[in-house]
Coordinates of C-alpha atoms in Angstrom, one line a residue:
Chain A
X1 CA -16.5 21.1 16.1
X2 CA -13.0 20.2 15.2
X3 CA -14.2 15.9 14.7
X4 CA -17.0 17.4 12.2
X5 CA -14.8 19.4 9.7
X6 CA -12.1 16.0 9.7
X7 CA -15.3 13.2 9.5
X8 CA -17.2 15.5 6.5
X9 CA -14.2 16.1 3.8
X10 CA -13.5 12.3 4.0
X11 CA -17.1 12.0 3.2
X12 CA -16.7 13.8 0.3
X13 CA -14.1 11.5 -0.6
X14 CA -16.2 8.4 -0.1
X15 CA -18.7 9.8 -2.4
X16 CA -16.5 11.5 -4.6
X17 CA -15.3 7.0 -5.6
X18 CA -19.0 6.4 -5.7
X19 CA -19.3 9.2 -8.3
X20 CA -16.4 7.0 -10.3
X21 CA -18.1 3.2 -9.4
X22 CA -21.2 5.0 -10.5
X23 CA -20.0 6.1 -13.5
X24 CA -17.1 4.6 -14.6
X25 CA -16.6 3.6 -18.0
X26 CA -14.8 -0.6 -17.7
X27 CA -15.4 -2.8 -15.1
X28 CA -12.0 -1.5 -14.4
X29 CA -12.2 1.8 -13.0
X30 CA -15.3 1.1 -10.5
X31 CA -13.4 -1.8 -9.3
X32 CA -10.3 0.5 -8.3
X33 CA -12.8 3.3 -7.1
X34 CA -13.9 0.7 -4.7
X35 CA -10.6 -0.3 -3.7
X36 CA -10.1 3.2 -2.4
X37 CA -13.6 3.4 -0.9
X38 CA -12.2 0.6 0.9
X39 CA -9.5 2.1 2.3
X40 CA -11.2 5.3 2.7
X41 CA -14.4 3.6 5.0
X42 CA -11.4 2.3 7.2
X43 CA -10.1 5.2 8.1
X44 CA -13.2 6.6 8.9
X45 CA -14.4 4.1 11.3
X46 CA -11.7 4.4 13.2
X47 CA -12.5 8.1 13.5
X48 CA -15.9 6.6 14.1
X49 CA -14.7 4.9 16.9
X50 CA -12.8 7.5 18.6
X51 CA -15.4 10.2 18.2
X52 CA -18.1 7.7 19.7
X53 CA -15.2 6.3 21.9
X54 CA -16.1 2.7 21.2
X55 CA -13.0 0.5 21.3
X56 CA -15.2 -2.6 18.4
X57 CA -15.2 -0.3 16.1
X58 CA -11.0 0.0 15.4
X59 CA -11.8 -4.5 15.2
X60 CA -14.3 -4.1 12.3
X61 CA -11.9 -2.0 10.8
X62 CA -9.1 -4.5 11.1
X63 CA -12.0 -6.4 9.7
X64 CA -12.7 -5.0 7.2
X65 CA -9.0 -3.8 5.8
X66 CA -8.7 -7.6 5.4
X67 CA -11.7 -8.8 3.7
X68 CA -11.4 -5.8 1.3
X69 CA -7.5 -6.8 0.2
X70 CA -9.1 -10.0 0.2
X71 CA -11.7 -9.5 -2.2
X72 CA -10.8 -7.0 -4.4
X73 CA -8.2 -9.8 -4.9
X74 CA -10.8 -11.9 -6.0
X75 CA -12.6 -9.2 -8.0
X76 CA -8.6 -9.6 -9.5
X77 CA -7.9 -12.9 -11.1
X78 CA -11.4 -13.0 -11.8
X79 CA -10.5 -10.3 -14.8
X80 CA -7.6 -12.2 -15.4
X81 CA -9.7 -14.6 -15.9
X82 CA -8.0 -17.1 -13.6
X83 CA -11.1 -18.1 -11.6
Chain B
X1 CA 18.4 -22.7 7.0
X2 CA 18.1 -25.0 10.4
X3 CA 14.1 -26.0 10.8
X4 CA 14.6 -25.1 13.8
X5 CA 16.1 -20.8 13.8
X6 CA 12.6 -20.9 11.4
X7 CA 10.1 -22.0 13.7
X8 CA 11.2 -19.9 15.8
X9 CA 11.6 -16.5 13.9
X10 CA 8.4 -17.5 13.2
X11 CA 7.0 -17.8 16.9
X12 CA 8.1 -14.8 17.3
X13 CA 6.8 -12.7 14.9
X14 CA 3.3 -14.2 15.7
X15 CA 3.4 -13.6 19.9
X16 CA 4.3 -9.6 18.7
X17 CA 1.4 -9.5 17.0
X18 CA -0.8 -11.7 19.4
X19 CA 0.3 -8.9 22.0
X20 CA -0.4 -5.6 20.5
X21 CA -3.3 -7.0 18.6
X22 CA -4.2 -7.6 22.8
X23 CA -2.1 -5.2 23.6
X24 CA -2.4 -5.8 27.5
X25 CA 0.7 -7.5 29.7
X26 CA -1.2 -10.5 31.4
X27 CA -0.5 -13.4 32.3
X28 CA -2.7 -14.9 30.8
X29 CA -3.0 -13.7 27.5
X30 CA 0.5 -13.3 27.3
X31 CA 0.8 -17.2 28.2
X32 CA -2.2 -18.4 25.2
X33 CA -1.0 -16.2 23.6
X34 CA 2.4 -18.0 23.2
X35 CA 0.7 -21.8 22.7
X36 CA -1.2 -20.8 20.2
X37 CA 1.6 -18.7 17.7
X38 CA 4.0 -22.5 18.7
X39 CA 0.6 -24.7 16.6
X40 CA 0.7 -22.1 14.1
X41 CA 4.3 -22.0 13.1
X42 CA 4.4 -25.0 13.5
X43 CA 2.4 -25.5 10.0
X44 CA 3.4 -22.9 9.3
X45 CA 6.9 -21.8 9.8
X46 CA 7.8 -23.2 6.0
X47 CA 6.1 -20.3 3.8
X48 CA 6.2 -18.0 6.1
X49 CA 10.2 -17.5 5.8
X50 CA 12.9 -19.1 4.4
X51 CA 15.9 -17.2 6.8
X52 CA 15.0 -17.8 9.8
X53 CA 16.2 -16.0 12.2
X54 CA 19.1 -14.6 10.0
X55 CA 16.8 -11.9 9.4
X56 CA 16.8 -9.9 13.0
X57 CA 20.8 -10.1 12.3
X58 CA 21.9 -6.6 13.6
X59 CA 23.2 -5.5 10.0
X60 CA 19.7 -5.9 8.3
X61 CA 17.6 -4.2 11.6
X62 CA 20.2 -1.0 10.6
X63 CA 20.2 -0.9 7.6
X64 CA 15.5 -1.3 8.4
X65 CA 15.9 2.2 9.8
X66 CA 18.0 3.7 7.3
X67 CA 15.1 2.8 4.7
X68 CA 12.1 3.6 6.8
X69 CA 13.1 7.7 7.5
X70 CA 14.0 7.3 4.0
X71 CA 10.6 5.0 2.2
X72 CA 8.2 7.7 4.5
X73 CA 9.8 11.4 3.2
X74 CA 9.4 9.8 -1.0
X75 CA 6.1 8.9 0.5
X76 CA 5.3 12.0 1.2
X77 CA 7.2 13.7 -2.1
X78 CA 4.8 11.7 -3.8
X79 CA 1.6 12.3 -2.8
X80 CA 2.0 16.2 -2.8
X81 CA 3.3 15.4 -6.0
X82 CA -0.1 13.5 -7.3
X83 CA -1.4 16.9 -5.7
X84 CA -0.7 19.1 -7.6
X85 CA -1.3 16.9 -10.6
X86 CA -5.0 16.6 -9.5
X87 CA -5.0 20.9 -8.5
X88 CA -3.0 21.7 -11.5
X89 CA -6.7 22.9 -14.2
X90 CA -4.8 21.4 -17.3
X91 CA -3.4 18.4 -15.9
X92 CA 0.0 17.7 -16.2
X93 CA 0.1 14.1 -17.2
X94 CA 2.2 12.6 -20.4
X95 CA 1.5 8.2 -18.6
X96 CA 3.0 5.1 -20.3
X97 CA 3.9 2.2 -19.0
X98 CA 8.2 1.8 -19.4
X99 CA 10.9 -1.6 -19.2
X100 CA 13.3 -1.5 -16.5
X101 CA 15.7 -4.2 -14.8
X102 CA 15.5 -4.9 -11.4
X103 CA 19.1 -6.1 -9.2
X104 CA 17.5 -8.0 -6.6
X105 CA 17.6 -11.4 -7.1
X106 CA 15.1 -12.7 -4.5
X107 CA 11.5 -12.4 -4.4
X108 CA 11.0 -11.1 -0.7
X109 CA 13.8 -8.4 -2.5
X110 CA 11.3 -7.8 -5.4
X111 CA 8.3 -7.2 -3.2
X112 CA 9.9 -4.9 -1.5
X113 CA 11.2 -3.0 -4.1
X114 CA 8.2 -3.4 -6.3
X115 CA 6.1 -2.2 -2.8
X116 CA 8.8 1.0 -3.0
X117 CA 8.0 1.4 -6.5
X118 CA 4.1 1.9 -6.3
X119 CA 4.8 4.2 -3.4
X120 CA 7.2 6.4 -4.4
X121 CA 6.4 9.8 -6.7
X122 CA 4.5 9.0 -9.9
X123 CA 5.2 5.6 -10.6
X124 CA 3.2 2.6 -10.4
X125 CA 4.0 -1.7 -10.7
X126 CA 1.9 -3.5 -13.4
X127 CA 3.8 -6.1 -14.0
X128 CA 6.9 -8.5 -12.2
X129 CA 8.0 -11.0 -14.2
X130 CA 12.0 -12.7 -14.4
X131 CA 14.4 -9.6 -13.8
X132 CA 12.3 -7.2 -15.8
X133 CA 9.4 -4.5 -13.9
X134 CA 6.5 -2.8 -16.6
X135 CA 6.2 0.5 -14.8
X136 CA 3.1 2.5 -15.2
X137 CA 4.7 6.2 -15.4
X138 CA 2.3 9.0 -14.8
X139 CA 4.9 11.7 -16.2
X140 CA 7.5 9.8 -18.8
X141 CA 11.0 10.6 -19.1
X142 CA 13.0 8.7 -20.3
X143 CA 11.8 5.4 -22.4
X144 CA 15.4 3.5 -22.6
X145 CA 15.7 0.0 -20.6
X146 CA 19.3 1.7 -18.8
X147 CA 17.9 5.0 -18.1
X148 CA 15.1 4.0 -17.0
X149 CA 16.7 1.6 -14.6
X150 CA 18.6 4.3 -13.4
X151 CA 16.0 6.7 -12.8
X152 CA 13.5 4.6 -11.0
X153 CA 14.6 1.6 -9.1
X154 CA 18.2 2.7 -9.0
X155 CA 17.8 4.6 -6.0
X156 CA 15.6 2.1 -3.7
X157 CA 18.1 -1.0 -4.4
X158 CA 21.3 0.5 -3.5
X159 CA 19.6 1.2 -0.3
X160 CA 18.3 -2.6 -0.2
X161 CA 21.0 -4.9 -1.4
X162 CA 22.6 -4.1 2.0
X163 CA 19.2 -5.5 4.0
X164 CA 17.3 -8.4 2.1
X165 CA 20.8 -9.9 0.4
Chain C
X1 CA -0.7 19.0 24.8
X2 CA 2.4 19.0 22.8
X3 CA 0.6 15.0 21.9
X4 CA -3.2 16.4 21.0
X5 CA -1.3 18.9 18.7
X6 CA -0.2 16.2 16.6
X7 CA -2.3 14.1 16.9
X8 CA -4.6 16.6 14.9
X9 CA -2.8 18.0 12.8
X10 CA -2.6 13.7 11.4
X11 CA -5.6 13.4 10.9
X12 CA -6.2 16.9 9.5
X13 CA -3.1 16.0 6.7
X14 CA -4.6 12.4 6.2
X15 CA -7.7 13.5 5.4
X16 CA -7.2 16.1 3.4
X17 CA -5.3 13.1 1.3
X18 CA -8.4 10.7 1.3
X19 CA -10.2 13.8 0.0
X20 CA -7.3 14.0 -3.2
X21 CA -7.5 10.8 -3.7
X22 CA -10.6 10.2 -3.8
X23 CA -10.9 13.6 -6.6
X24 CA -7.7 12.3 -8.6
X25 CA -10.1 9.3 -9.0
X26 CA -12.8 11.4 -10.5
X27 CA -10.4 13.7 -12.7
X28 CA -8.2 11.6 -14.8
X29 CA -8.5 9.9 -17.8
X30 CA -7.5 6.4 -17.5
X31 CA -7.4 2.9 -15.4
X32 CA -3.9 3.4 -14.9
X33 CA -4.0 6.5 -13.9
X34 CA -7.0 6.4 -11.8
X35 CA -4.9 3.3 -9.7
X36 CA -2.3 5.8 -9.2
X37 CA -4.2 8.3 -7.7
X38 CA -6.0 5.6 -5.7
X39 CA -3.0 3.9 -4.0
X40 CA -1.1 6.9 -2.8
X41 CA -3.0 9.1 -1.6
X42 CA -5.4 6.9 -0.4
X43 CA -2.9 4.7 1.9
X44 CA -0.2 7.7 3.2
X45 CA -3.8 9.5 3.8
X46 CA -5.1 6.4 5.6
X47 CA -1.7 5.7 7.4
X48 CA -1.4 9.0 9.0
X49 CA -5.3 9.4 9.9
X50 CA -5.1 6.1 11.7
X51 CA -1.7 6.8 14.0
X52 CA -3.7 10.0 14.0
X53 CA -5.9 8.5 15.8
X54 CA -3.6 6.1 18.2
X55 CA -1.4 9.8 19.3
X56 CA -4.8 11.5 20.4
X57 CA -6.0 7.9 23.0
X58 CA -2.9 6.4 23.3
X59 CA -4.6 3.3 24.3
X60 CA -5.3 2.4 21.6
X61 CA -1.3 3.1 19.9
X62 CA -1.2 -0.7 19.5
X63 CA -3.7 -1.9 17.7
X64 CA -3.4 1.2 15.3
X65 CA -0.3 1.1 14.8
X66 CA -1.4 -2.5 14.2
X67 CA -4.2 -1.3 11.9
X68 CA -2.5 1.7 9.4
X69 CA 1.1 -1.4 9.2
X70 CA -1.5 -4.1 7.2
X71 CA -3.1 -1.5 5.0
X72 CA 0.5 -0.2 4.0
X73 CA 1.7 -3.3 3.9
X74 CA -1.5 -5.1 0.8
X75 CA -2.6 -1.4 -0.3
X76 CA 0.4 -1.6 -2.6
X77 CA -0.2 -5.1 -3.9
X78 CA -3.4 -4.4 -4.7
X79 CA -3.6 -2.3 -5.7
X80 CA -0.9 -3.8 -8.4
X81 CA -3.0 -7.2 -9.1
X82 CA -5.6 -4.6 -10.7
X83 CA -3.5 -3.4 -12.4
X84 CA -2.0 -5.9 -13.8
X85 CA -5.6 -7.6 -14.0
X86 CA -6.6 -4.5 -16.6
X87 CA -4.6 -5.0 -18.4
X88 CA -4.6 -8.3 -18.9
X89 CA -8.5 -8.1 -19.8
X90 CA -7.5 -5.2 -22.7
X91 CA -8.4 -2.2 -21.6
X92 CA -6.5 0.4 -23.3
X93 CA -4.5 3.4 -22.0
X94 CA -5.0 7.3 -22.2
X95 CA -4.8 8.6 -25.8
X96 CA -2.2 10.8 -25.8
X97 CA 0.0 7.6 -24.0
X98 CA 3.7 8.5 -24.7
X99 CA 4.8 4.7 -24.7
X100 CA 3.1 1.3 -24.6
X101 CA 6.5 -0.9 -23.9
X102 CA 3.8 -4.1 -22.0
X103 CA 2.9 -5.0 -25.7
X104 CA 6.7 -6.6 -26.4
X105 CA 6.1 -9.2 -23.4
X106 CA 4.1 -12.1 -24.7
X107 CA 2.8 -12.8 -21.1
X108 CA 0.8 -9.7 -21.8
X109 CA 0.4 -10.0 -25.2
X110 CA -1.6 -12.9 -24.7
X111 CA -4.9 -13.3 -23.3
X112 CA -5.3 -10.0 -25.4
X113 CA -6.2 -12.1 -28.2
X114 CA -8.6 -14.6 -27.6

């Protein structure tokens, strides 16, 4: 039971950031929402890894965190006009 | 600093990272990890570190251990602060961008101070230009440069001055 | 037993703050305030939830520690990059903002004038 509550709370968080990503008036708003969404999703992946007892989920979370960081930096440079 | 000390420091950091990632002590894995850390360090030590083994002097390690609990305490306070502002129906915020001066000289010092400022109550580093930092403050108390410098990076710099410079 | 309690406490602590950070992103009025809520809450939330998983299942502690440390180090940097990029690309502050010292610096303003 406690698994479902914890995963449910985090999933609601992902949905809230998704609302902001769809609504956001400027591209910067959308990017901020997507950046937070990737961090929340990393935590969710680790939790799901323990729930399903699969060690491989941790590797996926690590690679996901690295790629999200690089992607955010790339989009930020693009918005600045330096790419 | 000597090239050898920088090379050894890089190898050490990469090897510890490898041990954490594989989380095993089988002799084959450890050996392969050591060899590959040395190969990567050979190419990367130049841009990885400037101080080399000096980073591990007892004084610095001790100061880092003193700094970490304080940093985590500030981070938890920052989170309750944001939670209060989010959940309050009227949202008590009066945001603004203020300008402060930092005393740190090295690039690493500026990076650590900027990251610490971002994670502590109500402040977010927007830009670092030389010695000047532009900080977005969620509830502006003062717009004066001197007073804001006392208020925001002052506390961190006292801790970090010892540890990084 | 006691490890179990600590692990679950950390996971719930993290989950609640992740939720609050997401709520802040929806509620706050402009990009910079959203960035504040997004960075602080998601960093501590993800950190404590991931460490909590590591404490519940000690065989995974080393790897979860690496993931949590990575998030702790990189999240402020990406938020800093986003904030700077949105200021330079001309996103306005909220109309009730008190002060904008950034205008005084040539580096910030030059791209806005184009």
